[in-house]
Short mmCIF file of C-alpha atoms in Angstrom, two decimals:
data_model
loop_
_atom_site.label_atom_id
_atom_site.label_comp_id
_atom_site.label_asym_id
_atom_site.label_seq_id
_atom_site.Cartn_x
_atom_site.Cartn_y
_atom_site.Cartn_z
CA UNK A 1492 20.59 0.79 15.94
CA UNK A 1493 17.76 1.24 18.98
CA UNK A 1494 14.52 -1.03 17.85
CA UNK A 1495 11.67 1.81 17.31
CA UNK A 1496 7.91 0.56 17.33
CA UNK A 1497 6.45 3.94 16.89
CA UNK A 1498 4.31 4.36 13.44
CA UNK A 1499 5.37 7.03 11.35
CA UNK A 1500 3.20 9.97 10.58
CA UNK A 1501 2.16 8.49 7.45
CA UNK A 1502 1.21 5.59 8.72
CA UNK A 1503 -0.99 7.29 11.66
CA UNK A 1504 -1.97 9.25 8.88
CA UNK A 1505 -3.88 5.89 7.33
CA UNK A 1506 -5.03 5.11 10.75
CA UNK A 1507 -6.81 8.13 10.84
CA UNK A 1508 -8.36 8.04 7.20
CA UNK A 1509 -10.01 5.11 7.72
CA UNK A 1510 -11.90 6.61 10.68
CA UNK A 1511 -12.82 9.50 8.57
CA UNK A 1512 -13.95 7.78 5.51
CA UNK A 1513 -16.57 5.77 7.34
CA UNK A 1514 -17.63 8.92 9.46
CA UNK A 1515 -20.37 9.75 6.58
CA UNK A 1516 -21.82 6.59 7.54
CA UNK A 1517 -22.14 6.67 11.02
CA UNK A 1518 -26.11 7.51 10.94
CA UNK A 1519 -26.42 3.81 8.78
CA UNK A 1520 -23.89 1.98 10.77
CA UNK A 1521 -26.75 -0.33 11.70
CA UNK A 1522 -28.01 -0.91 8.38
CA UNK A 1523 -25.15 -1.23 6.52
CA UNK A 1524 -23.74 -3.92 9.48
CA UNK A 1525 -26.14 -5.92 9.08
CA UNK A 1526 -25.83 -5.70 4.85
CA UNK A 1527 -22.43 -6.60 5.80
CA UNK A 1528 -22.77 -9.28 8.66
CA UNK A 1529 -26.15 -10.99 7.86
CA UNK A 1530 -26.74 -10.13 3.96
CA UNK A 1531 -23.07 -10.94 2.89
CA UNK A 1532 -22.77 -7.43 1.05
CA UNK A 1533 -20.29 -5.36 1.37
CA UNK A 1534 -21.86 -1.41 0.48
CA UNK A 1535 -20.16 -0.32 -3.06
CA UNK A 1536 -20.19 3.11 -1.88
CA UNK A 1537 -18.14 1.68 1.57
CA UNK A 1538 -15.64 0.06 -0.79
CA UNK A 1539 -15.29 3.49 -3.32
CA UNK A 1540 -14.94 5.64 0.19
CA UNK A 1541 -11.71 3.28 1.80
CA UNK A 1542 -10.42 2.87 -1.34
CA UNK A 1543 -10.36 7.03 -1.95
CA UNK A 1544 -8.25 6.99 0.92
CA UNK A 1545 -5.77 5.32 -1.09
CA UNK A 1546 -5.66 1.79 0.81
CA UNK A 1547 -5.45 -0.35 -1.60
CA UNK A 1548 -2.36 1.46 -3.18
CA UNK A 1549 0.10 0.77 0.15
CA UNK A 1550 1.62 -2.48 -1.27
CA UNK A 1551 2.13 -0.62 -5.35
CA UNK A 1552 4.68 1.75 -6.14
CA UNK A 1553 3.68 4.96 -7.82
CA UNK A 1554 5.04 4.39 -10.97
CA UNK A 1555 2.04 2.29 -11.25
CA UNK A 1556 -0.15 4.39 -10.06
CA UNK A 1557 -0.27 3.72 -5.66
CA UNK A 1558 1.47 5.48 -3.01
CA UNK A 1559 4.00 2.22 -1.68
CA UNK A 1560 3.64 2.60 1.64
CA UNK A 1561 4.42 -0.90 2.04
CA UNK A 1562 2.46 -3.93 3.90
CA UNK A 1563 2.66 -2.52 7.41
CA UNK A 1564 0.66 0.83 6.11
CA UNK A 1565 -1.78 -1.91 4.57
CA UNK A 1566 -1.71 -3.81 8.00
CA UNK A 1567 -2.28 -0.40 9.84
CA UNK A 1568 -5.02 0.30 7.86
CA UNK A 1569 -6.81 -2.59 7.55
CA UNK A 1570 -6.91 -2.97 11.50
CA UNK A 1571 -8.39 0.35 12.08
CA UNK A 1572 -11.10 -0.52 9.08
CA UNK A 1573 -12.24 -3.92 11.45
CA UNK A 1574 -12.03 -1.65 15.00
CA UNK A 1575 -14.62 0.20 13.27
CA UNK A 1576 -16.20 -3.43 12.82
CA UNK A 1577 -15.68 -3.36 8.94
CA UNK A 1578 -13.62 -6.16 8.23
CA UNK A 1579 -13.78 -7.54 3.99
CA UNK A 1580 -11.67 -10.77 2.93
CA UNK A 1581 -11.56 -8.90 -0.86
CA UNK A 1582 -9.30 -6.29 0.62
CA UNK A 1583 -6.54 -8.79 1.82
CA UNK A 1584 -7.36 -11.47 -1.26
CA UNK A 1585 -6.77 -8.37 -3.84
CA UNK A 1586 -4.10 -6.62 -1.65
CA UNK A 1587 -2.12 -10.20 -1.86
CA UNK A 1588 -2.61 -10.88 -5.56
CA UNK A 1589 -1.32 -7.59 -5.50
CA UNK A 1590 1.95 -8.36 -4.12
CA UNK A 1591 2.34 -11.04 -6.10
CA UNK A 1592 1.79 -9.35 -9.63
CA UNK A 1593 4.62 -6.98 -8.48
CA UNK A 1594 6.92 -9.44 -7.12
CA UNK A 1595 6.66 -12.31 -9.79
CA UNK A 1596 4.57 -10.18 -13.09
CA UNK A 1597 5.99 -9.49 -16.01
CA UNK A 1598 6.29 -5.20 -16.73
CA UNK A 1599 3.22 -5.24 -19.31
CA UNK A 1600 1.40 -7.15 -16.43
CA UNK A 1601 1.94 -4.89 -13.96
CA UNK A 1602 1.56 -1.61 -15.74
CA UNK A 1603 -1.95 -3.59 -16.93
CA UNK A 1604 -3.17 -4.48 -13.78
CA UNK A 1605 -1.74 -2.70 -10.63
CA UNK A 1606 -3.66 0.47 -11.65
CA UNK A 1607 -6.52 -0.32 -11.37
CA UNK A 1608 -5.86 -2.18 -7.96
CA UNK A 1609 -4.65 0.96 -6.26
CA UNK A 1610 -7.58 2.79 -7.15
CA UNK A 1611 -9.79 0.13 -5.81
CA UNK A 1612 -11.76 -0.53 -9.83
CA UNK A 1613 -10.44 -3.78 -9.58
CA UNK A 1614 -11.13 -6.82 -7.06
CA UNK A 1615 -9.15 -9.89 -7.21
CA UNK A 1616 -10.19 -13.12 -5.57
CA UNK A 1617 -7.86 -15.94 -5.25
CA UNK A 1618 -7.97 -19.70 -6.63
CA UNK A 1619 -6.49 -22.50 -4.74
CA UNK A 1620 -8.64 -24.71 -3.07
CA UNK A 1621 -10.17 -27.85 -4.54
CA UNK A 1622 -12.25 -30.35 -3.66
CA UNK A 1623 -10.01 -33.13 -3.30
CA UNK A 1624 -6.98 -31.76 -2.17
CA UNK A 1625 -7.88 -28.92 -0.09
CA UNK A 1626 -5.71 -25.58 0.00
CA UNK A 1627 -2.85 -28.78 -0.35
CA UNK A 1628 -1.42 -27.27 -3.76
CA UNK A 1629 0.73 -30.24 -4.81
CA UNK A 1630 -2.61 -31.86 -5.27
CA UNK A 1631 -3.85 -29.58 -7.46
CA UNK A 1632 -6.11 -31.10 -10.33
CA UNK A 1633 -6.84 -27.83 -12.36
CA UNK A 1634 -4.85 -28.41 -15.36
CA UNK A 1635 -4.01 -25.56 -18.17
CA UNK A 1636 -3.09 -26.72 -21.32
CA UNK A 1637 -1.28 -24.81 -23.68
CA UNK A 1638 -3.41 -23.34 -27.45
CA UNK A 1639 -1.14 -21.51 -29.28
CA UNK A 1640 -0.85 -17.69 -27.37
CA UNK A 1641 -3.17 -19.23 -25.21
CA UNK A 1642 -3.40 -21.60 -22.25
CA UNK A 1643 -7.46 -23.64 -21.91
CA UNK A 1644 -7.55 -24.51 -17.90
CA UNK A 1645 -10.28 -27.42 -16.63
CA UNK A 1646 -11.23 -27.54 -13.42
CA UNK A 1647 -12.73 -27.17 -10.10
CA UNK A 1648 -12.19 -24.76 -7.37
CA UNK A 1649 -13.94 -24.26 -3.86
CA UNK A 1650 -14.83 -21.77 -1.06
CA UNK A 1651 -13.32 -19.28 -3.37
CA UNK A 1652 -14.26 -16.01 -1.21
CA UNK A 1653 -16.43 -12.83 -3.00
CA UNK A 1654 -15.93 -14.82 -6.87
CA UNK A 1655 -19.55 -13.29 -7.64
CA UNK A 1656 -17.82 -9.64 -7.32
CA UNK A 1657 -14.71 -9.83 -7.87
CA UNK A 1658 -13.28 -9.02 -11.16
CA UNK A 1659 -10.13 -11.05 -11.85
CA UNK A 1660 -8.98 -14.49 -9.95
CA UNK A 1661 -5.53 -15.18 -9.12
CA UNK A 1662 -5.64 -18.91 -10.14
CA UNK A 1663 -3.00 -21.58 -8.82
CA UNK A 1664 -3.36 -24.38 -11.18
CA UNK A 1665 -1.25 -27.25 -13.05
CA UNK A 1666 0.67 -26.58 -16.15
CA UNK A 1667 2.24 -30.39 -16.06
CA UNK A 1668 -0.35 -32.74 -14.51
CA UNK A 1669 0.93 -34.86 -11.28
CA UNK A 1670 0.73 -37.73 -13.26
CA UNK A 1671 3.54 -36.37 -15.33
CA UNK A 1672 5.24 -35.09 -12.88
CA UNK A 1673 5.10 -38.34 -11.17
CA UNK A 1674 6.01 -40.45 -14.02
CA UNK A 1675 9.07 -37.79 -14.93
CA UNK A 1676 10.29 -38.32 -11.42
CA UNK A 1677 10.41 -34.40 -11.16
CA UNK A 1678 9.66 -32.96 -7.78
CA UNK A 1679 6.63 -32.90 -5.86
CA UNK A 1680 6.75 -28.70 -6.20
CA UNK A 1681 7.19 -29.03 -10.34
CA UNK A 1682 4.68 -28.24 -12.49
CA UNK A 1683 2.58 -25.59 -10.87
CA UNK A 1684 1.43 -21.73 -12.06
CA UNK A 1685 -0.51 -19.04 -12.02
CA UNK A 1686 -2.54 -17.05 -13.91
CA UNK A 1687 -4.92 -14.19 -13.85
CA UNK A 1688 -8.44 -15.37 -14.66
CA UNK A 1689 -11.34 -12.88 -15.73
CA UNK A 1690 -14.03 -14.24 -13.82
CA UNK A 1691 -16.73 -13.72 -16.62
CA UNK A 1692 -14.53 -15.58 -19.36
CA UNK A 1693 -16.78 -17.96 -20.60
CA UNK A 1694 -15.97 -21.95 -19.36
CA UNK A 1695 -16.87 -20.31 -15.88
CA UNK A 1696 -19.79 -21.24 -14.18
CA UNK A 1697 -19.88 -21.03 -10.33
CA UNK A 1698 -22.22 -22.29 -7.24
CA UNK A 1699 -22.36 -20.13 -4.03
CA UNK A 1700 -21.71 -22.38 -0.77
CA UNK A 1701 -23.95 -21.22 2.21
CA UNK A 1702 -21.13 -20.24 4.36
CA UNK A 1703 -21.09 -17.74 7.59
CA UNK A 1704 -18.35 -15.78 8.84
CA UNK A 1705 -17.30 -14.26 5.81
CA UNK A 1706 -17.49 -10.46 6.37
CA UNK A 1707 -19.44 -9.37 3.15
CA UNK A 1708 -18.77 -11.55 0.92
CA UNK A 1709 -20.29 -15.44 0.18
CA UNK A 1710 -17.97 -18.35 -1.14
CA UNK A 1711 -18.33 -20.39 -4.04
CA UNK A 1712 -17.97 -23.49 -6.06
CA UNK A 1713 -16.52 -22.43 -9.37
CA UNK A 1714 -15.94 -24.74 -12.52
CA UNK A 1715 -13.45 -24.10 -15.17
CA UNK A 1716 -14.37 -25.63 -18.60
CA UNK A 1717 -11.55 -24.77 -21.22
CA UNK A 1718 -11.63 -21.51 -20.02
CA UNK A 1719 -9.16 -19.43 -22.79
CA UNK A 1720 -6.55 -17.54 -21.07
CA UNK A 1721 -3.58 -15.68 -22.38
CA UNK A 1722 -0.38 -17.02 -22.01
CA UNK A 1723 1.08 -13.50 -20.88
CA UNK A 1724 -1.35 -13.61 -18.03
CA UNK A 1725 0.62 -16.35 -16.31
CA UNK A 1726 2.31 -14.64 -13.24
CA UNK A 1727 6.23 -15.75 -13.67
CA UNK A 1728 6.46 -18.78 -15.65
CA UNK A 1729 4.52 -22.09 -16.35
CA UNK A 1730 5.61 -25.11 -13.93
CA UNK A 1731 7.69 -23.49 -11.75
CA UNK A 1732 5.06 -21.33 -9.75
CA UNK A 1733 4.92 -23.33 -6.16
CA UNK A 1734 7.79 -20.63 -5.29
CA UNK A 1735 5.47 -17.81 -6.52
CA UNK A 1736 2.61 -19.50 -4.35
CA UNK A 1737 4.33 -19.51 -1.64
CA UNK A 1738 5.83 -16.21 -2.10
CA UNK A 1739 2.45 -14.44 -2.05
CA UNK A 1740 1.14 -16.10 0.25
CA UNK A 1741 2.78 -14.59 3.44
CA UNK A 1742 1.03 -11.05 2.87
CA UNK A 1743 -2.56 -12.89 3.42
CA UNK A 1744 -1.42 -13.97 6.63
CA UNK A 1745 -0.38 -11.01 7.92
CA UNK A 1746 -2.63 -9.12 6.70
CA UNK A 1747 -5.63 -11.80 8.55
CA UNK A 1748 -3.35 -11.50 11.66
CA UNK A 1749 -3.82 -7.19 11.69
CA UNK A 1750 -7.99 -7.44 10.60
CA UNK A 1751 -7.98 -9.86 13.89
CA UNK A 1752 -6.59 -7.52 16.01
CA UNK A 1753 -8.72 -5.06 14.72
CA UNK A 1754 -12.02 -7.29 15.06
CA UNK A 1755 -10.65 -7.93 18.75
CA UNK A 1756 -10.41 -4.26 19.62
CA UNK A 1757 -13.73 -3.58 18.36
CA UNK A 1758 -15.21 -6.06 21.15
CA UNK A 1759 -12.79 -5.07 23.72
CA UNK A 1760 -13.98 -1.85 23.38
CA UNK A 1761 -18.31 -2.75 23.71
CA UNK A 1762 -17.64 -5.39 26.70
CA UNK A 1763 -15.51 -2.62 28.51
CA UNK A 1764 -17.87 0.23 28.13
CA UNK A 1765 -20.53 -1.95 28.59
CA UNK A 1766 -19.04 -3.30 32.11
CA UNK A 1767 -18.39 0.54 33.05
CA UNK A 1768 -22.36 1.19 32.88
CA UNK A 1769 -24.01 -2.09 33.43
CA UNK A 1770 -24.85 -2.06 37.52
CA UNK A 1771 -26.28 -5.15 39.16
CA UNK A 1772 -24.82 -5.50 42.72
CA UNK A 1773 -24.70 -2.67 45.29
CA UNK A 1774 -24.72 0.08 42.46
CA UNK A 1775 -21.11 -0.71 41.78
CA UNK A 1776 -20.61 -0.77 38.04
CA UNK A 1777 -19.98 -4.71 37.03
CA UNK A 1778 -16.58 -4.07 35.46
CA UNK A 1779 -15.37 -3.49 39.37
CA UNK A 1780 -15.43 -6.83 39.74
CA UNK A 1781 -12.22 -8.92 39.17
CA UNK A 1782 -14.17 -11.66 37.29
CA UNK A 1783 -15.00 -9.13 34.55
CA UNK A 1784 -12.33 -6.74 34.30
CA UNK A 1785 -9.16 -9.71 34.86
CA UNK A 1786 -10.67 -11.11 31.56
CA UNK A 1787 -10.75 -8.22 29.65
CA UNK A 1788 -7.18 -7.07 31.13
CA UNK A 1789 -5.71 -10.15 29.97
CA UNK A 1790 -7.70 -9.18 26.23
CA UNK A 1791 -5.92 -5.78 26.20
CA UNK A 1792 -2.43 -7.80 26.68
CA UNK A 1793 -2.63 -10.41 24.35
CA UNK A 1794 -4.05 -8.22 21.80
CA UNK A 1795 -0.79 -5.35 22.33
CA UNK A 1796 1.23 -9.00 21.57
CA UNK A 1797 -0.49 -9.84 18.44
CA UNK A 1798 -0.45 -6.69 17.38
CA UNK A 1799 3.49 -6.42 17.34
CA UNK A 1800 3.82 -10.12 15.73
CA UNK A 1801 1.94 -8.81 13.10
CA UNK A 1802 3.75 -5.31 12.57
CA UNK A 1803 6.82 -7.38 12.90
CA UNK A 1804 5.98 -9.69 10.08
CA UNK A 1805 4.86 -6.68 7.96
CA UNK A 1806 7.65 -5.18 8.49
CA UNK A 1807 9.78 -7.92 7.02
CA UNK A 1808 7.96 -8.62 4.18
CA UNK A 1809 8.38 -4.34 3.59
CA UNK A 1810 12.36 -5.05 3.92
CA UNK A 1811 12.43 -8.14 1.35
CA UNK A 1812 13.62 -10.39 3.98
CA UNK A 1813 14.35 -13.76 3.08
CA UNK A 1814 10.23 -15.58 2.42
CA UNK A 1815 11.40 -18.41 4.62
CA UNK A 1816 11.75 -15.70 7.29
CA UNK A 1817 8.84 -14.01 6.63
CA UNK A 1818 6.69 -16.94 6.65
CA UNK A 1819 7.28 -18.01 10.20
CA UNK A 1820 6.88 -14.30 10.92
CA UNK A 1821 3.41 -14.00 9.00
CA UNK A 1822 2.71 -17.68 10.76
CA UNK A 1823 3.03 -17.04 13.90
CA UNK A 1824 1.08 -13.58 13.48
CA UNK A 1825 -1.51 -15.60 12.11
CA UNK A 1826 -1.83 -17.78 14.71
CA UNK A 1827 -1.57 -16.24 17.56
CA UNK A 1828 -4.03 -13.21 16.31
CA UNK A 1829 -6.63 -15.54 15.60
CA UNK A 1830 -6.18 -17.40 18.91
CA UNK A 1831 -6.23 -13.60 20.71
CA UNK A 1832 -9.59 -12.69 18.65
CA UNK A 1833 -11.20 -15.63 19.68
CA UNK A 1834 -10.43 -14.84 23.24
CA UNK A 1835 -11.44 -11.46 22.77
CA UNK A 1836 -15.31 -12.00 21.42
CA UNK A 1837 -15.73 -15.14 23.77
CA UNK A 1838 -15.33 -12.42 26.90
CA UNK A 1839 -17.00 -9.35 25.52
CA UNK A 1840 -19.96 -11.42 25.07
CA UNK A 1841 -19.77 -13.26 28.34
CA UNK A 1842 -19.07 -9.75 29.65
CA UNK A 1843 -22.43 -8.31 27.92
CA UNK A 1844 -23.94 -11.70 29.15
CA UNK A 1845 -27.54 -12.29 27.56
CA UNK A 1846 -26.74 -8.43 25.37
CA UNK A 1847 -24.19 -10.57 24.18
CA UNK A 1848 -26.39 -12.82 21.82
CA UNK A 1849 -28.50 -9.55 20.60
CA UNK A 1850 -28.46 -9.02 17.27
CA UNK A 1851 -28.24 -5.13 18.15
CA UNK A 1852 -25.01 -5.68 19.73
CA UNK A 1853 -23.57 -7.81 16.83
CA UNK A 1854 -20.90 -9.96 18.80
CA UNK A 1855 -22.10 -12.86 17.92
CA UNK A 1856 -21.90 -12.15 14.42
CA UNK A 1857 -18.11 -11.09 15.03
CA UNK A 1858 -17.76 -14.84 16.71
CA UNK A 1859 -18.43 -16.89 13.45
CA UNK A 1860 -15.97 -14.20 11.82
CA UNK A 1861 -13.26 -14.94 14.59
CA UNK A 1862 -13.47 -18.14 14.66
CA UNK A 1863 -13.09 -18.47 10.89
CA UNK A 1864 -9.72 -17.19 11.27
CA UNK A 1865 -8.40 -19.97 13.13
CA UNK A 1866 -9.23 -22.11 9.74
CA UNK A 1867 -8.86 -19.85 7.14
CA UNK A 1868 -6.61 -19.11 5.14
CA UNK A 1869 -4.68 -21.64 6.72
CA UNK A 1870 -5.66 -24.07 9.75
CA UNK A 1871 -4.21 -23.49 13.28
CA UNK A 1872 -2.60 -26.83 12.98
CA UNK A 1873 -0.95 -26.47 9.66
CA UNK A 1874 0.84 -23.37 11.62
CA UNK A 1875 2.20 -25.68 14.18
CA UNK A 1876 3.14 -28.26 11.65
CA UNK A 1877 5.10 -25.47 10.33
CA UNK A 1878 6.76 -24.03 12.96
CA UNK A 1879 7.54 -27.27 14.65
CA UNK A 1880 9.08 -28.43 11.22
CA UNK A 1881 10.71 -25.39 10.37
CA UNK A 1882 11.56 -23.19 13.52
CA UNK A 1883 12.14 -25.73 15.92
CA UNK A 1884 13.64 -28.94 13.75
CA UNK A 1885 11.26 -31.26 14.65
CA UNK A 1886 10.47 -34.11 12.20
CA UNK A 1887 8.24 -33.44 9.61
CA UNK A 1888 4.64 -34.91 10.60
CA UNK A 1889 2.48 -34.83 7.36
#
């Protein structure tokens, strides 16, 4: 069978509805940017409007109450949202914990929390790293301890993204402490699970970090002290989760790898009409010249690249392709996206030259978000750790 990249009309279809959702807002687009970009706030009435359009319902079936149109309608839509320079971390946290409820949840889970997902009442953040180990999850300190129906989890998490308004955490944690694991001589990978926190239980008390880049939303320092969970709200089962980490964690990825492509379209398109007006030598408009429109050419390119990388990996994670595969799909999405964004604000704002540090314009906001994406959620190096290790069968260097 002939390879066909065309979108199908549903998909277009999502394209389009995020345009019009926002269109009621196009009179406050400066306001609510800079509520957004500078405040850390994402609008509740932006969030209800997307999430009308049924967004957050791509990745759940309807028998639980979304329209499963898969990751790749997710990716599609979440692309167009940051071209229209509204980009939120919740959307791909919640979309991901998402996946992984359906994937690894037990029926009474999912009929008790996808629901409310796809409707967009529900926000999920997501709980992995800590202070001494990083997003490293074999290092993972956060132990649960079972109490009857009940597990009581200590610990510490960090730079856990929009805690203070999200409803529910997706929290990696220990079920079997390392030491036991150690002294058992059971894997490195034993001994790890998930569970779905509410983020008011009491035992929760959280700090905010003063971060930038985060699109609407702040990070946080949150401490877990005996917090009471229910046993049934582990996703799969206790010490055996690394595989339902890693599982869910390919869908983040891609879905950073399509808001990047969006957030680089968005400047592409201010730096080029802004070179089509601007006028400085001989009444020629300053995108005639090669040293302005070469840059932006080679934008346009890289970002048509990323863009199928990350349709690509969407599209495997759609067809339950093996994770292994999907990973160095979503990887190299990842990667390269982020790399491409970067590129992408560095020239619109050397393009809009001193315009490009205005506030007005807001590309330098959409710089700190950029280059967060070449850290989070996973580093730039950890990619090529992976993909030497794994793709190419080089020696493992960590």
């Amino acid at each position: 069978m002939a390879l066909d990249f065309t979108l199908s009309e549903e998909q277009l279809m999502i394209r389009d509805s995020m345009k019009k959702c926002l269109e009621p807002f196009r009179d406050r687009r400066d306001e609510l940017r800079k509520m957004v970009l500078e405040d850390q706030k994402f609008p509740q009435e932006i969030w209800d409007s997307i999430c009308a359009t049924g967004l957050m319902g791509c990745l759940i079936p309807e028998e639980y109450g979304g329209n499963d149109m898969g990751l790749l309608g997710m990716a599609v839509g979440l692309e167009a949202l940051a071209h229209w320079g509204f980009g939120n971390a919740l959307f791909i946290v919640t979309a991901m914990d998402a996946a992984c409820i359906l994937r690894n949840g037990s029926e009474e889970m999912k009929r008790k929390y996808l629901p409310d997902i796809a409707t967009g009442k529900s926000k999920f953040c997501f709980g992995l790293t800590e202070p001494d180990a990083g997003s490293n999850a074999f290092r993972l300190q956060t132990l649960a301890t079972r109490d009857g129906d009940d597990y009581l989890i200590t610990g510490q998490k960090v730079f856990i993204t929009g805690a203070d308004v999200a409803d529910k955490m997706l929290l990696v944690c220990r079920t079997t402490s390392r030491e036991d694991v150690e002294a058992r001589g059971m894997p490195k990978a034993f001994g790890l699970a998930l569970f779905i926190v509410d983020t008011k239980a009491p035992g929760i008390s959280m700090t905010p970090i003063p971060t930038r880049g985060i699109e609407g939303n702040g990070q946080f320092h949150i401490y877990l002290d005996e917090v009471r969970v229910p046993a049934a709200d582990c996703v799969g089962a206790p010490d055996v989760g690394a595989m339902v980490l890693f599982n869910s964690l390919n869908p983040e990825r891609i879905l950073a790898a399509a808001t990047a492509c969006g957030l680089a379209e968005h400047c592409l398109e201010q730096a080029v009409a802004y070179a089509n007006e601007r006028k400085v030598f001989r009444e020629k408009p300053i995108g005639a010249h090669q040293a302005i429109a070469h840059p932006l050419a080679e934008t346009k390119i890289e970002m048509e690249a990323a863009r199928l990388l990350a349709y690509r990996a969407a599209w495997a994670f759609d067809q339950d392709i093996a994770p292994g595969i999907v990973g160095s799909y979503a990887n190299q999405a990842k990667y390269f996206a982020a790399e491409m964004a970067g590129h992408a604000v560095d020239r619109a704002i050397q393009t809009l030259g001193g315009y490009g540090f205005s506030e007005d314009y807001g590309l330098i906001y959409y710089y700190e978000s950029v280059r967060l994406l070449k850290t989070a959620p996973i580093t730039a190096e950890m990619i090529l750790n992976f993909v030497s290790e794994h793709d190419l069968g080089l020696p493992r260097s960590y």
